[in-house]
Short mmCIF file of C-alpha atoms in Angstrom, two decimals:
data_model
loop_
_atom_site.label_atom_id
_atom_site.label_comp_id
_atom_site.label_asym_id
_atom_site.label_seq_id
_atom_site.Cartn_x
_atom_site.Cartn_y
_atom_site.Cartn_z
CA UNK A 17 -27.23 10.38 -6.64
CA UNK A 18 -26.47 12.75 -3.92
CA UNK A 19 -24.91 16.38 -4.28
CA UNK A 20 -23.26 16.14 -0.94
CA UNK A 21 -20.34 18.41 -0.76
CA UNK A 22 -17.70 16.18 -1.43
CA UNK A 23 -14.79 17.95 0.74
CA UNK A 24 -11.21 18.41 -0.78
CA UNK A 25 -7.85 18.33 0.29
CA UNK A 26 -7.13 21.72 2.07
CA UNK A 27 -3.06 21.77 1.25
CA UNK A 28 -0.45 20.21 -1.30
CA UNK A 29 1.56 18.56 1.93
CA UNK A 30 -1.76 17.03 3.10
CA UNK A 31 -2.81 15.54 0.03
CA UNK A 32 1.18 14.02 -0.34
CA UNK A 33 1.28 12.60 3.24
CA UNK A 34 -2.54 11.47 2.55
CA UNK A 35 -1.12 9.88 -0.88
CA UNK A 36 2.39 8.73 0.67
CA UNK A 37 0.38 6.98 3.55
CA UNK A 38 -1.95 5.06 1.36
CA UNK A 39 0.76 3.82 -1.07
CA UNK A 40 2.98 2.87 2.07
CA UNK A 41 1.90 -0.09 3.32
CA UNK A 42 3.16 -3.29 4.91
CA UNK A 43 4.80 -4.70 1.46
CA UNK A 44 6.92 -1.73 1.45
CA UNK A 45 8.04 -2.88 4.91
CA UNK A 46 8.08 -6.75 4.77
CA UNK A 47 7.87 -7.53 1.10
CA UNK A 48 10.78 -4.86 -0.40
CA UNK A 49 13.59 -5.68 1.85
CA UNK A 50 13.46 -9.55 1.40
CA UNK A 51 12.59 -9.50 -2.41
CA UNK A 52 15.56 -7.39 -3.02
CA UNK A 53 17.99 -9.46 -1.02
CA UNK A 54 16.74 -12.72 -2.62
CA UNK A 55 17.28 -10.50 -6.27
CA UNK A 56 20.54 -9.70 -6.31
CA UNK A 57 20.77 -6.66 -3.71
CA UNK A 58 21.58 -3.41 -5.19
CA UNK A 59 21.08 -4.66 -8.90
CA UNK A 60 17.44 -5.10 -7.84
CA UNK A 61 17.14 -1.80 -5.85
CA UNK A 62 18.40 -0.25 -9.82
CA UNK A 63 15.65 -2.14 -11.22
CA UNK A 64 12.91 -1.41 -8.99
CA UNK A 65 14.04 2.45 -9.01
CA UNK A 66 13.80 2.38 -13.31
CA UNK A 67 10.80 0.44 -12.81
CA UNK A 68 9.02 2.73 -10.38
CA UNK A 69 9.16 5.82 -12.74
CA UNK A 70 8.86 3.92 -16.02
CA UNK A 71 5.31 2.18 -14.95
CA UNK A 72 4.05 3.06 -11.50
CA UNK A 73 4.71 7.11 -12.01
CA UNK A 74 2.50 7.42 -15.44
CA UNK A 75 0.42 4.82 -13.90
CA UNK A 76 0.10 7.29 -10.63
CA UNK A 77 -0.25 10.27 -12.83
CA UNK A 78 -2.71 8.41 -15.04
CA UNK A 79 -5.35 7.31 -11.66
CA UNK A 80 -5.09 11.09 -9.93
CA UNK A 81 -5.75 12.48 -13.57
CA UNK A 82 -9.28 10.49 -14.31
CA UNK A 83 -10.13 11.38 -10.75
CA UNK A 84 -9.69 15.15 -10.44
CA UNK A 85 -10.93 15.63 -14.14
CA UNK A 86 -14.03 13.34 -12.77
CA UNK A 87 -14.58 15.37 -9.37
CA UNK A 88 -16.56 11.94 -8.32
CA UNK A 89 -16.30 8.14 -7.57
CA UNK A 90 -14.41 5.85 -9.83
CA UNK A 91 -17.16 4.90 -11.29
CA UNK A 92 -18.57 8.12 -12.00
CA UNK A 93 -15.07 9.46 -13.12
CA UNK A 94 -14.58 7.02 -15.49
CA UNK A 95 -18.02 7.57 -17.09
CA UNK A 96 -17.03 10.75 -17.49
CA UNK A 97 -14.49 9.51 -20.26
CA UNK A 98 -16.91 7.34 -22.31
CA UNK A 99 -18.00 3.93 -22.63
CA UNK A 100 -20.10 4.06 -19.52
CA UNK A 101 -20.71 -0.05 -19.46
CA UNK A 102 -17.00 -0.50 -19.13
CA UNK A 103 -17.15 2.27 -17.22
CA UNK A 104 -19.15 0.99 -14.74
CA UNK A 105 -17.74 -2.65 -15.03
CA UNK A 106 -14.26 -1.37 -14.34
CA UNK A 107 -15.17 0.58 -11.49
CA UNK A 108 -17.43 -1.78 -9.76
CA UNK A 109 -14.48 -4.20 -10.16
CA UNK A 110 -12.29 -2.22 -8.56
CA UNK A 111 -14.84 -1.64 -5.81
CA UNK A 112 -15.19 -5.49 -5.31
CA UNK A 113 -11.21 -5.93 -5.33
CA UNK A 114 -10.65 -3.48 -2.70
CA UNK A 115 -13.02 -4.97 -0.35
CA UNK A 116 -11.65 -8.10 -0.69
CA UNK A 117 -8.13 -6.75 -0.29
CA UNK A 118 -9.06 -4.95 3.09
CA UNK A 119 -10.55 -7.69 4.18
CA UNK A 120 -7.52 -9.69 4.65
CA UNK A 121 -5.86 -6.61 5.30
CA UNK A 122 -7.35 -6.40 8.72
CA UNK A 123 -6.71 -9.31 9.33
CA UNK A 124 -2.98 -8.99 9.59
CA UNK A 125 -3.17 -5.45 10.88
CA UNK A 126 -5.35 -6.74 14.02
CA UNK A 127 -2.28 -9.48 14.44
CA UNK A 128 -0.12 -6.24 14.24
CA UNK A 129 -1.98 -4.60 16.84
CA UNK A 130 -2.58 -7.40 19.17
CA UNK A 131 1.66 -7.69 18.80
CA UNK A 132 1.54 -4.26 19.90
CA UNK A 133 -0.09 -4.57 22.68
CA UNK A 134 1.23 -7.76 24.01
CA UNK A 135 4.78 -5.18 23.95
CA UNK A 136 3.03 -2.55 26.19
CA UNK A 137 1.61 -5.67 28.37
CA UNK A 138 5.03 -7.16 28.94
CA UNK A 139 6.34 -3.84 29.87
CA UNK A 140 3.74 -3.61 32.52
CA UNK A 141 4.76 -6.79 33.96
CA UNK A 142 1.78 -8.46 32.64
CA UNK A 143 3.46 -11.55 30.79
CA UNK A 144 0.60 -14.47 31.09
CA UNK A 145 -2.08 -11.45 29.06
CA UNK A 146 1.09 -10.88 26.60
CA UNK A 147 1.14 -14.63 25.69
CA UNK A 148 -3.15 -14.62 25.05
CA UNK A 149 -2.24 -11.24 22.92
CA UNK A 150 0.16 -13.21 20.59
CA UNK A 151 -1.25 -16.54 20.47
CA UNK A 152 -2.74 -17.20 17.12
CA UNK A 153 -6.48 -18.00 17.68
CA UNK A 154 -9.85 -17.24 16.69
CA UNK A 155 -11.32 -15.24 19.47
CA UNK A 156 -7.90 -12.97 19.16
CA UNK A 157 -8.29 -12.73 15.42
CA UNK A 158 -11.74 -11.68 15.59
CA UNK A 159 -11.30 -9.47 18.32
CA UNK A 160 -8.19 -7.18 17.02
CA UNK A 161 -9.77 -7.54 13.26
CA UNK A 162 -12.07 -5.67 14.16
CA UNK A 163 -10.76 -2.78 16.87
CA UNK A 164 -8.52 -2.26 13.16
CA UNK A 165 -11.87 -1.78 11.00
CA UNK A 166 -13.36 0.12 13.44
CA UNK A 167 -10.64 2.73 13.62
CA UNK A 168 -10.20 2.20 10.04
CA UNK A 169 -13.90 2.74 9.71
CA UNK A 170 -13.64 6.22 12.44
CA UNK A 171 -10.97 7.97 10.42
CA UNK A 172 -13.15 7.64 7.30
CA UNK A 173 -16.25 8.62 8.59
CA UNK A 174 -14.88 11.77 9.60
CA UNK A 175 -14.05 13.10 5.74
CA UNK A 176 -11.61 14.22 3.38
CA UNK A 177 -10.22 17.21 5.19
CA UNK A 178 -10.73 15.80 9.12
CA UNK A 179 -10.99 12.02 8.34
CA UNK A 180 -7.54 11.54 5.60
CA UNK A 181 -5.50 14.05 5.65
CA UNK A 182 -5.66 15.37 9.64
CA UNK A 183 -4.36 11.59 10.57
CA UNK A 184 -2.37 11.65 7.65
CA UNK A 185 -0.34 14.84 9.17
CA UNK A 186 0.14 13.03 12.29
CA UNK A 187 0.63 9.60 11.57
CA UNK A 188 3.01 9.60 8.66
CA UNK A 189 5.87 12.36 11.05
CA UNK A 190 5.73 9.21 13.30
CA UNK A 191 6.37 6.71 10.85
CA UNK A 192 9.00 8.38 9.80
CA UNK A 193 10.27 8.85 13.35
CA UNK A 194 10.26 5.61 14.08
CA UNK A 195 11.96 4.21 10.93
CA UNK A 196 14.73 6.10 11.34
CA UNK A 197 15.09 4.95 15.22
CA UNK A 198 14.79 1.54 14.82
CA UNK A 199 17.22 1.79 11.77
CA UNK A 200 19.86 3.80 14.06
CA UNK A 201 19.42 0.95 16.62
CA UNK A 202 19.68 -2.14 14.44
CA UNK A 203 22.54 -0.93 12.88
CA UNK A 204 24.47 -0.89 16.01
CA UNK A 205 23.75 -4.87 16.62
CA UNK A 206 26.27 -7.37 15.52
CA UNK A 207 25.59 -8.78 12.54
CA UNK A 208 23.97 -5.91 11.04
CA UNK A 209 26.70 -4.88 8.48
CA UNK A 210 26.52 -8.37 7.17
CA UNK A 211 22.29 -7.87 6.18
CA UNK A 212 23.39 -4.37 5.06
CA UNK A 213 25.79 -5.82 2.21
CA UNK A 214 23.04 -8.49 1.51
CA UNK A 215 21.03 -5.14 0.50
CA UNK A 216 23.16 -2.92 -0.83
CA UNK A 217 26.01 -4.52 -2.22
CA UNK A 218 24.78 -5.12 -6.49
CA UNK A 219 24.91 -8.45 -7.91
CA UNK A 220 25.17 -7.74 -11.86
CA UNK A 221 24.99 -11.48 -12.95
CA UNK A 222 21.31 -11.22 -11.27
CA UNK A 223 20.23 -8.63 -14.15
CA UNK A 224 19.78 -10.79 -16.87
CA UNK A 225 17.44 -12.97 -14.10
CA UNK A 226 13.70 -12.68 -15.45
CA UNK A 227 12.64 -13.26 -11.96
CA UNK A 228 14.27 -10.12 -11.18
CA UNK A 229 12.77 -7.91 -13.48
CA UNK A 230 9.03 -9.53 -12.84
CA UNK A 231 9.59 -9.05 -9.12
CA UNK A 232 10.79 -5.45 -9.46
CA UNK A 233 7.87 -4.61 -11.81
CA UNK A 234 5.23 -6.02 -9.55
CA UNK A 235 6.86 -4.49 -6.80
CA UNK A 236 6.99 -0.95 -8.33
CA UNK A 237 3.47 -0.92 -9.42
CA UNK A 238 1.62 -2.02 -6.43
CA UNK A 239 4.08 -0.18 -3.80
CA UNK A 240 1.87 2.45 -5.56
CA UNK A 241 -1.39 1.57 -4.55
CA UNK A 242 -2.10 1.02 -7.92
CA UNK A 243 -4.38 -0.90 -9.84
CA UNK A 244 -8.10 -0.33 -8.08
CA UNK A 245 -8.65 3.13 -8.46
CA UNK A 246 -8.27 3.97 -4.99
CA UNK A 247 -5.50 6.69 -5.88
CA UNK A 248 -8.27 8.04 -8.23
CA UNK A 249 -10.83 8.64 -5.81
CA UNK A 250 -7.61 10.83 -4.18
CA UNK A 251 -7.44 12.77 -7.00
CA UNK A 252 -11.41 13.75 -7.00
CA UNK A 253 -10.40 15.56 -3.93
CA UNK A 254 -7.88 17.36 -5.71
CA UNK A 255 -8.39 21.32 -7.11
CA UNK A 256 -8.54 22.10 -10.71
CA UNK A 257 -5.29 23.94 -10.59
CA UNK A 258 -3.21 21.21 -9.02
CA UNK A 259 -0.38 20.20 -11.00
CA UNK A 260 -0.13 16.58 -10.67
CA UNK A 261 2.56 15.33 -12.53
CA UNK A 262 4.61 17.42 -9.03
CA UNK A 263 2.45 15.99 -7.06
CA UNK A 264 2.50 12.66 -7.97
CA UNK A 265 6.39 13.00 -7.99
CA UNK A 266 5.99 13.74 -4.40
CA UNK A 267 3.82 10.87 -3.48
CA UNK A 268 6.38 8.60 -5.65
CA UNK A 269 9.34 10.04 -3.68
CA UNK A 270 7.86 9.53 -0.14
CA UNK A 271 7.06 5.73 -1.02
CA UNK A 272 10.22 5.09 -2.84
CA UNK A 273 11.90 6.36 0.36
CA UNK A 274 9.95 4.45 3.13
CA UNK A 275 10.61 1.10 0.85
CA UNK A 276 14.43 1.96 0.59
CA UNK A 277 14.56 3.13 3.98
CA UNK A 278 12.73 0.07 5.11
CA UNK A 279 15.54 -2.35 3.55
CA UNK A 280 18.00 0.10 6.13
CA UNK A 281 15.89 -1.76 8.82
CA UNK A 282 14.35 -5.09 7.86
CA UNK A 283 17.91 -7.13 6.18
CA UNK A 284 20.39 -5.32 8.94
CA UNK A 285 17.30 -7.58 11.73
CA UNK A 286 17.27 -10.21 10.02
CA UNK A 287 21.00 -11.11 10.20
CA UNK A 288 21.68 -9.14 13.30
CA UNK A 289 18.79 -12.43 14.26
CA UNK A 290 21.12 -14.45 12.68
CA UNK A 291 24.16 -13.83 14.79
CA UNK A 292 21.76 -14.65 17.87
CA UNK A 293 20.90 -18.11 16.71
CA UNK A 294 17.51 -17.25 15.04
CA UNK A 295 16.72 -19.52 11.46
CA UNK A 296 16.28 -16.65 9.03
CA UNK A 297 15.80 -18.95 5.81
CA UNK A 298 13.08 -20.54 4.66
CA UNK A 299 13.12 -24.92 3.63
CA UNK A 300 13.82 -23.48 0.03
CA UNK A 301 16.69 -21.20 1.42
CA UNK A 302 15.45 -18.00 0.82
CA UNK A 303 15.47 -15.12 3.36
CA UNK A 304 11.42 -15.51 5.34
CA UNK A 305 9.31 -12.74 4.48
CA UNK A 306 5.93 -11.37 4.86
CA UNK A 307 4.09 -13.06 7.94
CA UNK A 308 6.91 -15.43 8.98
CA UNK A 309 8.86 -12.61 9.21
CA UNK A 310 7.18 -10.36 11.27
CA UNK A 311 4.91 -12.38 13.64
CA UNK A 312 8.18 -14.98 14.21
CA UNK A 313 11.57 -13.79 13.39
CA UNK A 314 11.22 -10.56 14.74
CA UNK A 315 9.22 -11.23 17.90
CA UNK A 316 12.07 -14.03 18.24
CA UNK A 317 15.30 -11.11 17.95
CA UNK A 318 13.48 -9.12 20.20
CA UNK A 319 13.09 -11.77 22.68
CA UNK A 320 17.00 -11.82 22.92
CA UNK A 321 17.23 -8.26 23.57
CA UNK A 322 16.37 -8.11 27.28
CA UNK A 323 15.30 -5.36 28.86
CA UNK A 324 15.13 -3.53 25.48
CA UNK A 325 13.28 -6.20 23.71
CA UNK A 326 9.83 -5.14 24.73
CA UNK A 327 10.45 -1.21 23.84
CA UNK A 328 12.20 -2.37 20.04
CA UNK A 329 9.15 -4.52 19.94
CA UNK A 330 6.87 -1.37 21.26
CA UNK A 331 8.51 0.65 18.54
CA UNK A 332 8.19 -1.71 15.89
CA UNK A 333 4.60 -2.85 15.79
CA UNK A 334 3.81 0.66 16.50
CA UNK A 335 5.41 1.51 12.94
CA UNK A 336 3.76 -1.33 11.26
CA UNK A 337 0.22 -0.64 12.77
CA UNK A 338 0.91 3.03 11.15
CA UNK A 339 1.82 1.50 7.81
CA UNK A 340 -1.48 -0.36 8.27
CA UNK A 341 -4.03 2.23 9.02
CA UNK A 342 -2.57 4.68 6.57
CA UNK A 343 -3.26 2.45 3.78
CA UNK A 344 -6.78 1.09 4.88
CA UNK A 345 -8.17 4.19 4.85
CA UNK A 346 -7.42 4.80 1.17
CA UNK A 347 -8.63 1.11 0.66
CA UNK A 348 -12.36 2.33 2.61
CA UNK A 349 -12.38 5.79 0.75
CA UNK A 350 -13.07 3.69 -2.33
CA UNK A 351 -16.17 1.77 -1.68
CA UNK A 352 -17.78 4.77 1.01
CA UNK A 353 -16.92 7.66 -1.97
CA UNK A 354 -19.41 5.43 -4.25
CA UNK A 355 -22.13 4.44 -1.46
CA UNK A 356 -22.09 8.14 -0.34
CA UNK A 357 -22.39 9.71 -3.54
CA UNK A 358 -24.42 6.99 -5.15
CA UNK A 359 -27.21 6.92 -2.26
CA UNK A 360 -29.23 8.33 0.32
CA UNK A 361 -27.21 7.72 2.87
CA UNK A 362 -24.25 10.71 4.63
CA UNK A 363 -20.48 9.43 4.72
CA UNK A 364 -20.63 8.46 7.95
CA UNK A 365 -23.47 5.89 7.14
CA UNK A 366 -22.17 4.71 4.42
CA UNK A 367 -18.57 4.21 5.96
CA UNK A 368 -20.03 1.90 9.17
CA UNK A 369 -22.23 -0.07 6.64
CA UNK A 370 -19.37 -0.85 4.26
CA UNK A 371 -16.82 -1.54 7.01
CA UNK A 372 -19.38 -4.05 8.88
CA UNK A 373 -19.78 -5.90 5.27
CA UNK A 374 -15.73 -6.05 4.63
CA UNK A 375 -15.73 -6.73 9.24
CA UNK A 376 -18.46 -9.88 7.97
CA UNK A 377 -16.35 -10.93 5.20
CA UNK A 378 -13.02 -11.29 6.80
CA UNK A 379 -14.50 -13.23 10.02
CA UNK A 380 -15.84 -15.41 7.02
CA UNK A 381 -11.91 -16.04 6.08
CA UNK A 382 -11.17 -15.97 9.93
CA UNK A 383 -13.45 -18.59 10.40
CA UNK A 384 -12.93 -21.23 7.18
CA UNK A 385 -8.96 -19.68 7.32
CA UNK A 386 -6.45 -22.14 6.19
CA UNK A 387 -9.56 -22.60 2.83
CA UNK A 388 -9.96 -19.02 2.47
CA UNK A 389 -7.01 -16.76 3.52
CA UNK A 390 -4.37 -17.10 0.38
CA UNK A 391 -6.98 -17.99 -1.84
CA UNK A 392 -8.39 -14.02 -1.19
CA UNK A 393 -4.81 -12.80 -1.32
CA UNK A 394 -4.04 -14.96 -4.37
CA UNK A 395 -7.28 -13.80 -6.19
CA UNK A 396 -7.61 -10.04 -5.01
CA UNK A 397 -3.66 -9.12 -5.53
CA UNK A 398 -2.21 -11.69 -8.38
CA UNK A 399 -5.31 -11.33 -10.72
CA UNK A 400 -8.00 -8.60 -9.97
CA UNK A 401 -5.81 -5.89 -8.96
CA UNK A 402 -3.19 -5.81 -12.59
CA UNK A 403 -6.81 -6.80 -14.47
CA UNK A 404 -8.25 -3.53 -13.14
CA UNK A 405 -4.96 -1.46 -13.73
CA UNK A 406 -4.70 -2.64 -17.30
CA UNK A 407 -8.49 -1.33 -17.77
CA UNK A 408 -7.72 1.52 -16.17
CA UNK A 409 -4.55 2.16 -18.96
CA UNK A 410 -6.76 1.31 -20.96
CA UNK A 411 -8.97 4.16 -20.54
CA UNK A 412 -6.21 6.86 -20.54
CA UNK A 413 -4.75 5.94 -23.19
CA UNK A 414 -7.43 4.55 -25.72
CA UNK A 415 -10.91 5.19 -24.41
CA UNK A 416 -10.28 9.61 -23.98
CA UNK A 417 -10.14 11.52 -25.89
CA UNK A 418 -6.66 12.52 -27.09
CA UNK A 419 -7.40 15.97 -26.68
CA UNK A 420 -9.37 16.35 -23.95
CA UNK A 421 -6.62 14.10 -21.61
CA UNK A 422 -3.51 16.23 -22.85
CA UNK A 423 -6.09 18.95 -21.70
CA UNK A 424 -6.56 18.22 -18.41
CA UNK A 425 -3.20 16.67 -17.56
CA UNK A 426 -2.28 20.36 -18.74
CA UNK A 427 -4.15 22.02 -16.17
CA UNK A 428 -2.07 23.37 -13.56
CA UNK A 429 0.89 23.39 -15.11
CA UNK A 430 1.42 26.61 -17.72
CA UNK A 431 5.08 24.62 -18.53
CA UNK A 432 3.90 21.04 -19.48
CA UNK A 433 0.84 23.01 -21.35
CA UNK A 434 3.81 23.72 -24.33
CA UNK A 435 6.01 20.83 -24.09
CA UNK A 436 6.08 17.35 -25.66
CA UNK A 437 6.07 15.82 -22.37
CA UNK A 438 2.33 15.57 -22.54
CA UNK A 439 1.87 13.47 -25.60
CA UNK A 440 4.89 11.53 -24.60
CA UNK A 441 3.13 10.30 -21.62
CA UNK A 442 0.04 9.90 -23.33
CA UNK A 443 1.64 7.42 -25.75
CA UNK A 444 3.56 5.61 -22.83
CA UNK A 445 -0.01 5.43 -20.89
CA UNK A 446 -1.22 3.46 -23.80
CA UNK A 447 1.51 1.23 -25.14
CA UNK A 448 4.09 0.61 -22.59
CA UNK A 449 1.92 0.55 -19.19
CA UNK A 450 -0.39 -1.67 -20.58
CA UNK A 451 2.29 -3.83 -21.87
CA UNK A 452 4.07 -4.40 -18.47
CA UNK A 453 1.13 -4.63 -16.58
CA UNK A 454 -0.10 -7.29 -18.90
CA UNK A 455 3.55 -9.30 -18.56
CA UNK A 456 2.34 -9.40 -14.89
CA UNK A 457 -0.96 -10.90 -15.43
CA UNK A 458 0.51 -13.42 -17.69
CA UNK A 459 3.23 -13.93 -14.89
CA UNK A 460 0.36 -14.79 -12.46
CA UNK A 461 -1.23 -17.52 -14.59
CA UNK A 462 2.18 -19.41 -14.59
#
């Protein structure tokens, strides 16, 4: 193992936006909005707000915790605690599910950019290039999967303090920017107040809907981040006297914001579509999401826009490629932390060779797609990612030592040192997380 210096975060808003930008990712964008419109509106947005600090905070607190008490990889951090061989299993696990999650992952981000720049080619005039730029094929696919990896794979490369949180600082002001723009100019469209009380407005009769509390509690957990260990890694980066349960309040603030924020956008679209003749239900009459919504409905408002369509567009894909490239590199850190540290070889070497085997594996689902694509989704996201959350519970709460976690959770914090707040969350760590996460396992297997 190597005794590289690691590198830390060098401020408490850099770590956050490094955090936020990880946990923010496309589902918060294209997965939130629709699942709370299809879930009763604002009775969902109640249950996904409950859920997020009832399972994905401890969670949140539980990952950052393992890793700055660790000051390593997963895998070394979670040796640290005991039980090395699940130690090791569980980490290498999560290892293995994040590479299969980024590897997907690209994928759509390189359709995101290629979106993107088929905008800034129709505003140069340059339709006939814009049409190759969105036209699904291989060559495309390959190409734009991986310009993504390799600035995926750049960022990384350059470390904790240049690499994460330097982009982080820029990159999540933008996204931020650009939210609240393209909310202020859908909101003006007709049509738009109509997808606005399809989000807002509360529908208690959905409450007692188990479909609403399953989809608010998968929602809230992997909004997050959660579940691989990536958010630990994060935390190795972290000093001693950080107090994390305010900084993992942050992190949960900032995500819980960009999701709710990102319903302000995505439902007022969709119908403001609507009132220009676009189909915004599915064959089983619910609202499109994910893919179909991004890569057809909205490409298809903006198209009906005019002159403004290709700057909306611009603006758009722009936000989504952010919301892409923030999370990847949290999805990299995990895999290049344990190569780096566990090898000969500096960051930078380990980053390129990691990012050419996840740039291998998803031309592998590029090139056998309509076999492979949702089966890696399906696999990496439905199964592995809860599995390794619930061993990661698991550890907090059962495999360390009482003492020793109520320890270093104190740490930091002189207030939370004397309180019962700490054995409270202990206890919740170990009983309750577990629990949920465990209801969405089942849930998977259905």
């Amino acid at each position: 193992m190597t005794t590289q210096n690691r590198g830390q975060f060098s401020s408490r808003l850099g770590f956050v936006l490094a955090a936020a930008g990880a946990a923010v990712g496309l589902g918060n964008i294209w997965g939130f909005p629709t699942q709370a419109a299809q879930h009763g509106g604002g009775a969902f947005l109640l249950v996904y707000l409950i859920l997020v600090f009832a399972l994905a905070y401890p969670v949140l607190v539980a990952e950052l915790l393992i890793g700055r008490h660790g000051q390593a990889n997963s895998v070394r951090s979670l040796m640290a605690l005991g039980q090395k061989k699940l130690a090791v299993f569980t980490g290498l696990a999560g290892i293995f599910t994040v590479c299969l999650i980024l590897s997907f992952y690209a994928i759509v981000a390189g359709w995101l950019l290629s979106y993107l720049l088929g905008a800034g080619l129709r505003l140069g005039g340059l339709d006939a290039a814009a049409k190759w730029s969105e036209h699904f094929g291989f060559v495309r696919n390959t190409l734009f999967t991986l310009v993504f990896m390799a600035m995926t794979a750049f960022v990384v490369s350059r470390g904790v303090s240049q690499g994460l949180e330097n982009w982080s600082k820029r990159l999540m002001p933008m996204l931020f920017a650009l939210l609240l723009a393209l909310i202020g100019f859908m909101l003006t469209r007709e049509g738009a107040a109509e997808g606005l009380a399809r989000y807002l407005t509360p529908d208690l009769s959905a409450l007692g809907d188990p479909a609403l509390l399953l989809s608010a509690t998968g929602q809230a957990f992997f909004s997050l981040g959660l579940g691989v260990g990536a958010m630990m890694v994060y935390g190795s980066y972290l000093k001693a006297d950080s107090n994390l349960p305010k900084l993992a309040l942050s992190v949960t603030l900032v995500d819980t914001s960009v999701a709710f924020l990102a319903g302000l956008l995505i439902l007022p679209a969709m119908y403001a579509a609507q009132n220009l003749g676009v189909q915004i239900h599915g064959s089983d009459g619910n609202l499109v999401s994910s893919s179909t919504l991004v890569f057809d409905l909205l490409p298809a408002l903006f198209a009906k826009l005019g002159a403004l369509g290709p700057w909306v567009a611009l603006a758009f894909f722009l936000l989504m490629g952010i919301a892409a490239i923030t999370s990847s590199i949290n999805i990299l850190e995990l895999p290049v932390s344990f190569v780096a540290e566990e090898t000969r070889l500096s960051r930078a070497q380990a980053t390129w060779l990691i990012g050419a085997g996840v740039s291998l594996l998803a031309l592998a689902i590029l090139w056998q797609f309509d076999r492979l694509f949702g089966l890696v989704i399906s696999v990496s996201t439905q199964y592995l990612q809860p599995f390794v959350g619930l061993l990661l519970c698991v550890f907090t709460g059962w495999v360390w030592h009482r003492h020793r976690c109520l320890e270093a959770l104190a740490e930091g914090s002189s207030t939370l040192a004397t309180s019962g707040v700490l054995r409270f969350w202990r206890w919740y760590v170990k009983w309750v997380c577990p629990l949920l996460i465990a209801a969405l396992l089942a849930q998977s297997f259905r």
